[in-house]
Amino acid sequence: MRSGTLPSTAYDDMPYSRGESVERAEVGVLVRSAVDGDAAAWKALVEGMSPLVWSVVRAHRLSDADGHEVYQTVWFRFAQHLGRIREPEKAGSWLASTARNECLKTLRSLSRLTVTSDPQLLDRVSDDRTPEQSLLDSEEAAAQSERVRRLWQEFEKLGDRCRQLLRVLIASPPPSYQEVSAALGVAVGSIGPLRQRCLRRLRARLDARGTV
């Protein structure tokens, strides 16, 4: 089975939601249908669960090339084991765990971690706008870009655990705590309190910097 077409842009610039979201209650049904050869079910699984896989890849901060390689490998492994997954409803946890293992395997093979660039906002001004409107739009875009830049600067100053957790949690649809646990190796009961501590630290850093 094919895992779909890879994105043409760097993975860290991709939106966290791609394709049609899939309800978690439907995952088990889709897995069973895909086992029976239903191509539409397989496509729905890939489109619906890819945001979760990408969030794990982002959390481990792989390079663009390594990130795409892990993404492809995860779906290849999933296709290989599709008929042997004991609890189809928990396919998300299987994908998250496999993605984590593949990321760690890749990192172990590298001499150092490649840090991806922070996302940048591009100002695109329509040709039919007045010079005044174009200037206002440009200034607003510049201000927004600066706010985003500061947010990512403070985010990068958080500890590794916080950065990994928050990157996974902002996937869309939001991953379950079981999937987060499988992705990061964190106890389910620790995820909520850790998330709150990380967000408080980020907010405190932003407040101290005067970033709204």
Short mmCIF file of C-alpha atoms in Angstrom, two decimals:
data_model
loop_
_atom_site.label_atom_id
_atom_site.label_comp_id
_atom_site.label_asym_id
_atom_site.label_seq_id
_atom_site.Cartn_x
_atom_site.Cartn_y
_atom_site.Cartn_z
CA MET A 1 0.00 0.00 0.00
CA ARG A 2 1.14 3.52 -0.69
CA SER A 3 1.18 6.12 2.06
CA GLY A 4 0.16 9.02 -0.15
CA THR A 5 2.11 11.83 -1.74
CA LEU A 6 4.74 13.52 0.37
CA PRO A 7 4.47 17.27 0.95
CA SER A 8 6.72 19.37 -1.25
CA THR A 9 7.61 21.88 1.48
CA ALA A 10 9.77 21.47 4.56
CA TYR A 11 7.81 19.46 7.13
CA ASP A 12 8.21 21.98 9.95
CA ASP A 13 6.45 24.64 7.86
CA MET A 14 3.45 22.41 7.22
CA PRO A 15 0.14 23.06 8.98
CA TYR A 16 -0.57 20.68 11.83
CA SER A 17 -3.83 19.63 10.19
CA ARG A 18 -3.63 18.02 6.79
CA GLY A 19 -6.40 16.35 4.83
CA GLU A 20 -9.67 15.32 6.41
CA SER A 21 -9.68 14.62 10.13
CA VAL A 22 -10.85 11.19 11.23
CA GLU A 23 -12.89 10.56 14.35
CA ARG A 24 -11.05 8.30 16.74
CA ALA A 25 -14.11 6.07 17.04
CA GLU A 26 -13.80 5.41 13.31
CA VAL A 27 -10.16 4.35 13.41
CA GLY A 28 -10.87 0.73 14.29
CA VAL A 29 -13.45 0.44 11.51
CA LEU A 30 -11.09 2.01 8.99
CA VAL A 31 -8.22 -0.29 9.99
CA ARG A 32 -10.39 -3.38 9.56
CA SER A 33 -11.63 -2.13 6.19
CA ALA A 34 -8.08 -1.38 5.06
CA VAL A 35 -7.05 -4.92 6.04
CA ASP A 36 -9.79 -6.14 3.69
CA GLY A 37 -8.27 -4.11 0.86
CA ASP A 38 -10.44 -0.99 1.02
CA ALA A 39 -8.24 1.69 -0.60
CA ALA A 40 -10.56 4.50 0.51
CA ALA A 41 -10.24 3.38 4.14
CA TRP A 42 -6.45 3.33 3.84
CA LYS A 43 -6.47 6.85 2.37
CA ALA A 44 -8.73 8.09 5.18
CA LEU A 45 -6.36 6.61 7.77
CA VAL A 46 -3.31 8.25 6.23
CA GLU A 47 -4.99 11.65 5.86
CA GLY A 48 -6.57 11.53 9.31
CA MET A 49 -3.60 10.25 11.30
CA SER A 50 -0.74 11.97 9.46
CA PRO A 51 -0.93 15.09 11.71
CA LEU A 52 -0.16 12.86 14.69
CA VAL A 53 2.83 11.28 12.94
CA TRP A 54 4.16 14.68 11.86
CA SER A 55 3.77 16.07 15.38
CA VAL A 56 6.03 13.32 16.73
CA VAL A 57 8.58 14.02 13.98
CA ARG A 58 8.53 17.73 14.83
CA ALA A 59 8.91 16.97 18.53
CA HIS A 60 12.20 15.21 17.81
CA ARG A 61 13.43 18.05 15.57
CA LEU A 62 14.71 15.97 12.69
CA SER A 63 16.02 17.52 9.53
CA ASP A 64 13.66 17.88 6.58
CA ALA A 65 15.09 14.86 4.77
CA ASP A 66 15.19 12.69 7.90
CA GLY A 67 11.68 13.77 8.87
CA HIS A 68 10.25 12.70 5.52
CA GLU A 69 12.15 9.43 5.73
CA VAL A 70 10.70 8.69 9.17
CA TYR A 71 7.21 9.62 7.97
CA GLN A 72 7.45 7.18 5.06
CA THR A 73 8.94 4.46 7.25
CA VAL A 74 6.18 4.74 9.83
CA TRP A 75 3.46 4.26 7.23
CA PHE A 76 5.39 1.45 5.58
CA ARG A 77 5.63 -0.34 8.94
CA PHE A 78 1.96 0.32 9.57
CA ALA A 79 1.04 -1.24 6.23
CA GLN A 80 3.25 -4.23 7.03
CA HIS A 81 1.62 -4.81 10.41
CA LEU A 82 -1.90 -3.73 9.50
CA GLY A 83 -3.41 -7.19 9.75
CA ARG A 84 -1.57 -7.99 12.99
CA ILE A 85 -2.60 -4.99 15.08
CA ARG A 86 -4.45 -6.52 18.02
CA GLU A 87 -6.46 -3.44 18.96
CA PRO A 88 -7.33 -1.52 15.77
CA GLU A 89 -9.03 1.22 17.79
CA LYS A 90 -5.62 2.09 19.27
CA ALA A 91 -3.88 2.43 15.92
CA GLY A 92 -3.03 6.02 16.85
CA SER A 93 -0.95 4.85 19.79
CA TRP A 94 0.77 2.30 17.53
CA LEU A 95 1.63 5.02 15.02
CA ALA A 96 2.85 7.41 17.71
CA SER A 97 5.02 4.76 19.34
CA THR A 98 6.47 3.66 16.00
CA ALA A 99 7.16 7.26 15.00
CA ARG A 100 8.97 7.85 18.28
CA ASN A 101 11.07 4.72 17.86
CA GLU A 102 12.01 5.64 14.29
CA CYS A 103 12.92 9.19 15.34
CA LEU A 104 15.13 7.92 18.14
CA LYS A 105 16.74 5.42 15.79
CA THR A 106 17.50 8.21 13.33
CA LEU A 107 18.89 10.49 16.04
CA ARG A 108 21.17 7.76 17.30
CA SER A 109 22.63 7.46 13.81
CA LEU A 110 23.43 11.17 13.59
CA SER A 111 26.50 12.84 15.01
CA ARG A 112 24.44 15.86 16.02
CA LEU A 113 20.86 17.13 15.97
CA THR A 114 19.89 19.38 13.06
CA VAL A 115 17.73 22.25 14.23
CA THR A 116 15.02 23.35 11.84
CA SER A 117 14.31 27.03 11.19
CA ASP A 118 11.53 28.84 12.96
CA PRO A 119 8.40 29.32 10.82
CA GLN A 120 8.22 32.74 9.13
CA LEU A 121 5.17 34.67 8.01
CA LEU A 122 5.26 36.05 4.48
CA ASP A 123 3.55 39.32 3.62
CA ARG A 124 1.62 38.95 0.37
CA VAL A 125 0.01 42.23 -0.74
CA SER A 126 -2.61 42.26 -3.47
CA ASP A 127 -1.81 44.43 -6.51
CA ASP A 128 -5.22 46.12 -6.41
CA ARG A 129 -4.76 47.65 -2.94
CA THR A 130 -3.98 51.30 -2.43
CA PRO A 131 -0.44 52.27 -1.40
CA GLU A 132 -1.80 53.33 1.99
CA GLN A 133 -3.55 50.00 2.54
CA SER A 134 -0.50 48.11 1.35
CA LEU A 135 1.64 50.00 3.85
CA LEU A 136 -0.77 49.28 6.71
CA ASP A 137 -0.96 45.62 5.75
CA SER A 138 2.80 45.43 5.53
CA GLU A 139 3.23 46.97 8.97
CA GLU A 140 0.64 44.64 10.49
CA ALA A 141 2.28 41.63 8.89
CA ALA A 142 5.67 42.75 10.17
CA ALA A 143 4.26 43.17 13.69
CA GLN A 144 2.62 39.74 13.55
CA SER A 145 5.82 38.20 12.24
CA GLU A 146 7.74 39.77 15.11
CA ARG A 147 5.25 38.38 17.65
CA VAL A 148 5.57 34.92 16.15
CA ARG A 149 9.36 35.22 16.10
CA ARG A 150 9.43 36.15 19.79
CA LEU A 151 7.03 33.32 20.65
CA TRP A 152 9.28 30.78 18.96
CA GLN A 153 12.37 32.28 20.56
CA GLU A 154 10.88 31.80 24.02
CA PHE A 155 9.53 28.38 23.06
CA GLU A 156 13.03 27.26 22.09
CA LYS A 157 14.31 28.32 25.52
CA LEU A 158 12.00 25.86 27.25
CA GLY A 159 13.41 22.50 28.28
CA ASP A 160 13.50 19.65 25.77
CA ARG A 161 10.62 17.85 27.51
CA CYS A 162 8.34 20.87 27.31
CA ARG A 163 9.15 21.51 23.65
CA GLN A 164 8.49 17.89 22.72
CA LEU A 165 5.22 17.70 24.66
CA LEU A 166 3.78 20.96 23.33
CA ARG A 167 4.70 20.14 19.72
CA VAL A 168 2.82 16.83 19.95
CA LEU A 169 -0.18 18.30 21.76
CA ILE A 170 -0.86 20.94 19.09
CA ALA A 171 -1.43 18.31 16.41
CA SER A 172 -4.91 18.39 14.84
CA PRO A 173 -7.01 16.48 15.68
CA PRO A 174 -5.59 16.59 19.22
CA PRO A 175 -3.93 13.29 20.12
CA SER A 176 -5.25 11.29 23.04
CA TYR A 177 -3.14 11.07 26.18
CA GLN A 178 -2.50 7.42 25.33
CA GLU A 179 -1.05 8.51 21.98
CA VAL A 180 1.02 11.24 23.61
CA SER A 181 2.32 8.70 26.11
CA ALA A 182 3.29 6.34 23.30
CA ALA A 183 4.93 9.16 21.34
CA LEU A 184 7.05 10.56 24.16
CA GLY A 185 7.32 7.82 26.75
CA VAL A 186 5.55 9.92 29.40
CA ALA A 187 3.13 8.38 31.89
CA VAL A 188 -0.48 9.24 31.04
CA GLY A 189 -1.09 10.69 34.50
CA SER A 190 1.87 13.04 34.15
CA ILE A 191 0.84 14.62 30.84
CA GLY A 192 -1.77 17.07 32.16
CA PRO A 193 0.34 18.50 35.02
CA LEU A 194 3.43 18.67 32.79
CA ARG A 195 1.44 20.49 30.08
CA GLN A 196 0.24 23.09 32.60
CA ARG A 197 3.76 23.66 33.95
CA CYS A 198 5.16 24.08 30.44
CA LEU A 199 2.46 26.54 29.41
CA ARG A 200 2.97 28.55 32.60
CA ARG A 201 6.70 28.73 31.91
CA LEU A 202 6.09 29.87 28.34
CA ARG A 203 3.54 32.48 29.44
CA ALA A 204 5.90 33.78 32.13
CA ARG A 205 8.69 34.16 29.58
CA LEU A 206 6.40 35.97 27.16
CA ASP A 207 5.04 38.26 29.89
CA ALA A 208 8.55 39.11 31.02
CA ARG A 209 9.40 40.03 27.46
CA GLY A 210 6.23 42.04 26.99
CA THR A 211 4.99 39.82 24.14
CA VAL A 212 1.20 39.69 23.82
#
